[in-house]
GROMACS .gro file of C-alpha atoms in nm:
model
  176
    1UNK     CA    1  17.946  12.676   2.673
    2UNK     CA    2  18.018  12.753   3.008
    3UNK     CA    3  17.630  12.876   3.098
    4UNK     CA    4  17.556  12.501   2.892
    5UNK     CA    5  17.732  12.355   3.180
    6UNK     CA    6  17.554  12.583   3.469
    7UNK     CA    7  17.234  12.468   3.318
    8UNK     CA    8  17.349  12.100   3.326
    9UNK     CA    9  17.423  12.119   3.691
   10UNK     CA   10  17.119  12.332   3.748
   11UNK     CA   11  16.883  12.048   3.632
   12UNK     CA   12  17.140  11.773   3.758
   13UNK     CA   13  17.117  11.884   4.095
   14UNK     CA   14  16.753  11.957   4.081
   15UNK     CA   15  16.709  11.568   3.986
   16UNK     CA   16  16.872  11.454   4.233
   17UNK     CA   17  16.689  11.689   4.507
   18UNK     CA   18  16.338  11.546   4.349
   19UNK     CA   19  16.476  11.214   4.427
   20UNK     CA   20  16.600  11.214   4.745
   21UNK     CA   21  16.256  11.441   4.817
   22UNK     CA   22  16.034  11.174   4.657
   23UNK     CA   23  16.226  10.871   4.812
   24UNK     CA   24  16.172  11.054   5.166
   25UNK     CA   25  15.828  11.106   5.093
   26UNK     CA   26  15.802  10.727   4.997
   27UNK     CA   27  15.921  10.610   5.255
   28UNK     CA   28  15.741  10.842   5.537
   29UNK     CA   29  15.418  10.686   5.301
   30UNK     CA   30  15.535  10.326   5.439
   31UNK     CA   31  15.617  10.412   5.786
   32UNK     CA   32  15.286  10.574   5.816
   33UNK     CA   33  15.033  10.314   5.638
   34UNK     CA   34  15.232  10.051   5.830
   35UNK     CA   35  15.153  10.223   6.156
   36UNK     CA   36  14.820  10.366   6.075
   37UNK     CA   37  14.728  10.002   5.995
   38UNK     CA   38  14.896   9.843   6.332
   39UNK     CA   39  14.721  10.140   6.510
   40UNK     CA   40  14.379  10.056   6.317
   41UNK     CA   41  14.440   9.666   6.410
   42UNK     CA   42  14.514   9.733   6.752
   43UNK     CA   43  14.182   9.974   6.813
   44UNK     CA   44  13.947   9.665   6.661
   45UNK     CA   45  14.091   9.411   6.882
   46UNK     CA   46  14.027   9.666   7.171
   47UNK     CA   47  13.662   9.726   7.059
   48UNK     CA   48  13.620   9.366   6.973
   49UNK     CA   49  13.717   9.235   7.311
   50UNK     CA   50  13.525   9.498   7.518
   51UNK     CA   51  13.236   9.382   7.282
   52UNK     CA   52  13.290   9.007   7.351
   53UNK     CA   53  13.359   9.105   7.719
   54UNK     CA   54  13.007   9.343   7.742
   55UNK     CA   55  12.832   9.072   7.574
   56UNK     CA   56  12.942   8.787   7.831
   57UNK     CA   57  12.804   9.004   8.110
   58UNK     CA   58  12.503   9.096   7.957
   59UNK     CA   59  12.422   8.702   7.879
   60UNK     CA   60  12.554   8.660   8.241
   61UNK     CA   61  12.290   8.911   8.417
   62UNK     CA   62  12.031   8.771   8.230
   63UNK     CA   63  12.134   8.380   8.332
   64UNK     CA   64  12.118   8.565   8.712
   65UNK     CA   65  11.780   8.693   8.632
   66UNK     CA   66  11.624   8.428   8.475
   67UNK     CA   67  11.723   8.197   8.757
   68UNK     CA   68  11.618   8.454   9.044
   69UNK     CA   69  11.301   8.463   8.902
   70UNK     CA   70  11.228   8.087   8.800
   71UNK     CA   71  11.331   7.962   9.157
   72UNK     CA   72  11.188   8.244   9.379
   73UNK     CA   73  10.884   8.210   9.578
   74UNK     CA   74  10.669   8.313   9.450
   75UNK     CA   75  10.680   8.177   9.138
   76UNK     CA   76  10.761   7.827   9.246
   77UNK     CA   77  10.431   7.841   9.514
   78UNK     CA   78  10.251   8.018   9.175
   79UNK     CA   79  10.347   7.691   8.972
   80UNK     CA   80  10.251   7.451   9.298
   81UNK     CA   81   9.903   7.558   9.338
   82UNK     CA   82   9.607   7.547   9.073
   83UNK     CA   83   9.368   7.744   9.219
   84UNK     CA   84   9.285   8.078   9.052
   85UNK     CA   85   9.220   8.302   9.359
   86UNK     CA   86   9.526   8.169   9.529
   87UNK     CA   87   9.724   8.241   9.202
   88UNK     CA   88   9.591   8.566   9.201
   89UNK     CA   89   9.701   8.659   9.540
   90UNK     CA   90  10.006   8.590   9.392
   91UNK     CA   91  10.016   8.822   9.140
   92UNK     CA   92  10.155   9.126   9.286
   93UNK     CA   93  10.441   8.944   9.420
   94UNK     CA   94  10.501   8.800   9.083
   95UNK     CA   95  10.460   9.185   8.939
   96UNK     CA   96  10.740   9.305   9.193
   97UNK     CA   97  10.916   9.002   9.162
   98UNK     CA   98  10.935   9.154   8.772
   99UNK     CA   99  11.001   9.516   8.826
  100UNK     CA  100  11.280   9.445   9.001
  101UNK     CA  101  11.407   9.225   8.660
  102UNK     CA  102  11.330   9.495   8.440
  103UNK     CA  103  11.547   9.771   8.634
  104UNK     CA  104  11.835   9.542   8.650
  105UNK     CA  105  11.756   9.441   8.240
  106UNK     CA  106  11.620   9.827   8.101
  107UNK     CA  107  11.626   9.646   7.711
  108UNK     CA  108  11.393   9.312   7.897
  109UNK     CA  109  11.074   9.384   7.690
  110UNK     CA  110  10.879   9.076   7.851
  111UNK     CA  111  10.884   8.802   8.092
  112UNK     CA  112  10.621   8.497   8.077
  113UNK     CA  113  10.594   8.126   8.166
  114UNK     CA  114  10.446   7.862   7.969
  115UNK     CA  115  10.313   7.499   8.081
  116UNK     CA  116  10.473   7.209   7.957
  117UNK     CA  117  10.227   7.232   7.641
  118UNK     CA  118  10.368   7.584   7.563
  119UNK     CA  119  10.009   7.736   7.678
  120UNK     CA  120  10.077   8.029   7.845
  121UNK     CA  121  10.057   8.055   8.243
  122UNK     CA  122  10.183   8.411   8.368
  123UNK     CA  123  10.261   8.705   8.139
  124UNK     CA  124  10.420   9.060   8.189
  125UNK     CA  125  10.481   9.358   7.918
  126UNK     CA  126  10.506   9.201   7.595
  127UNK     CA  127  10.599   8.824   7.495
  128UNK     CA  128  10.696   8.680   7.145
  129UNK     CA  129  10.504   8.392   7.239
  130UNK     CA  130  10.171   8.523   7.412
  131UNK     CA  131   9.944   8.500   7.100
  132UNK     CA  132  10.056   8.181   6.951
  133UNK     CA  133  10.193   7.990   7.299
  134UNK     CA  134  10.547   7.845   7.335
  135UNK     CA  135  10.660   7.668   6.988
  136UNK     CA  136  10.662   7.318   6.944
  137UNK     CA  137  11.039   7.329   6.872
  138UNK     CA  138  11.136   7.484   7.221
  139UNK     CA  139  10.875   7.263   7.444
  140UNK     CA  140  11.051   7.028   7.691
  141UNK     CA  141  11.407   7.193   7.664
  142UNK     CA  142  11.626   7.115   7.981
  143UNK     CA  143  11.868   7.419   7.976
  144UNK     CA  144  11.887   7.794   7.873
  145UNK     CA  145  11.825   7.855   7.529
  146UNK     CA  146  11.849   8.156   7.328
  147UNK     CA  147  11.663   8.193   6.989
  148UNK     CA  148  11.737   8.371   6.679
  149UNK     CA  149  11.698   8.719   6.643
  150UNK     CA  150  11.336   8.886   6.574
  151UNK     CA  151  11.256   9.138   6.353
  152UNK     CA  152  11.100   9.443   6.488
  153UNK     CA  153  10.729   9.423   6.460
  154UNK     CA  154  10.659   9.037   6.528
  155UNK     CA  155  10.458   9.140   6.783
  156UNK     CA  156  10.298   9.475   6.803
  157UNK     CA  157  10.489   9.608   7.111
  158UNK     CA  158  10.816   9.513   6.985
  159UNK     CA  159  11.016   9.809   6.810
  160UNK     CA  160  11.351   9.641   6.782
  161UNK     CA  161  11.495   9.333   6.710
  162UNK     CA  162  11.489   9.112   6.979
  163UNK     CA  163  11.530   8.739   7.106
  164UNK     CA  164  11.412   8.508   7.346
  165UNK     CA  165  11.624   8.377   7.649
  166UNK     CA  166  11.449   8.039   7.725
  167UNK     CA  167  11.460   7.863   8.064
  168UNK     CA  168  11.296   7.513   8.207
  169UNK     CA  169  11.106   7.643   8.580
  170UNK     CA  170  11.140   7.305   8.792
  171UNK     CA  171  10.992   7.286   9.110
  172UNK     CA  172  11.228   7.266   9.382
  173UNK     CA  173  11.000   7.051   9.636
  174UNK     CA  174  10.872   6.775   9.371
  175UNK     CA  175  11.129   6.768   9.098
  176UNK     CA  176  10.917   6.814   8.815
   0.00000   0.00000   0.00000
């Protein structure tokens, strides 16, 4: 009877170790998806943010460019004269003028301007719009405008998907 009663305590107090074990381990489980998840939240709101932040200055620098190169000399005295020898003088500045656009922008893959029919006027590296000209949709716009993405391969140079930052070239002496 009496090693009955050892036994009884035996399992007794080997319950009530499982449960204080299992309720510890419970609640360390809580603690630990609670702060894991917190921790988790926290770390996407920091990646989010620098992405939204990154993204601001990238559309930034390429406002700056775009602008730099639409009102610089050389492209506004390409735009003011029509003839072709004088234009082509003008070339190399517009090449340099360029250059200096793609080190600044190392993912630019093209820069080109259109007349107000969407033919195109001055091309360098690769545009979406070379072969087919400006699209009807985007003719005449009056401030930046980004399309929709690309696919990679819409035009044979292009190996990524890209877009197209879109900007209206007035000239600064007649208005136009």
């Amino acid at each position: 009877f009496a090693q009955h009663g050892l036994l009884r305590q035996f399992i007794l107090l080997s319950s009530v170790i499982c449960f204080i074990v299992c309720t510890a381990f419970c609640i360390m489980l809580f603690y630990v998806k609670s702060y894991s998840l917190g921790s988790s939240r926290q770390v996407l709101e920091n990646v989010h943010s620098q992405t939204a932040l990154r993204l601001e200055e990238y559309f930034s620098i390429i406002e700056e460019e775009s602008y730099v190169i639409c009102y610089s000399t050389a492209v506004q005295e390409y735009l003011r004269i029509s003839e072709t020898d004088a234009q082509l003088d003008l070339s190399d500045s517009l090449l340099s003028l360029h250059s200096g656009a793609y080190l600044i922008l190392d993912s630019l893959t093209g820069i080109s301007a259109f007349d107000p029919d969407g033919g195109p006027v001055f091309s360098s590296r690769t545009s979406l719009f070379t072969q087919q000209g400006l699209p009807e949709a985007v003719r005449g716009i009056t401030s930046y405008h980004y399309t929709d993405l690309f696919a990679s391969g819409s035009a044979p140079e292009i190996t990524r998907p890209s877009f197209a930052v879109l900007s209206p070239i007035y000239e600064l002496l007649s208005g136009t």
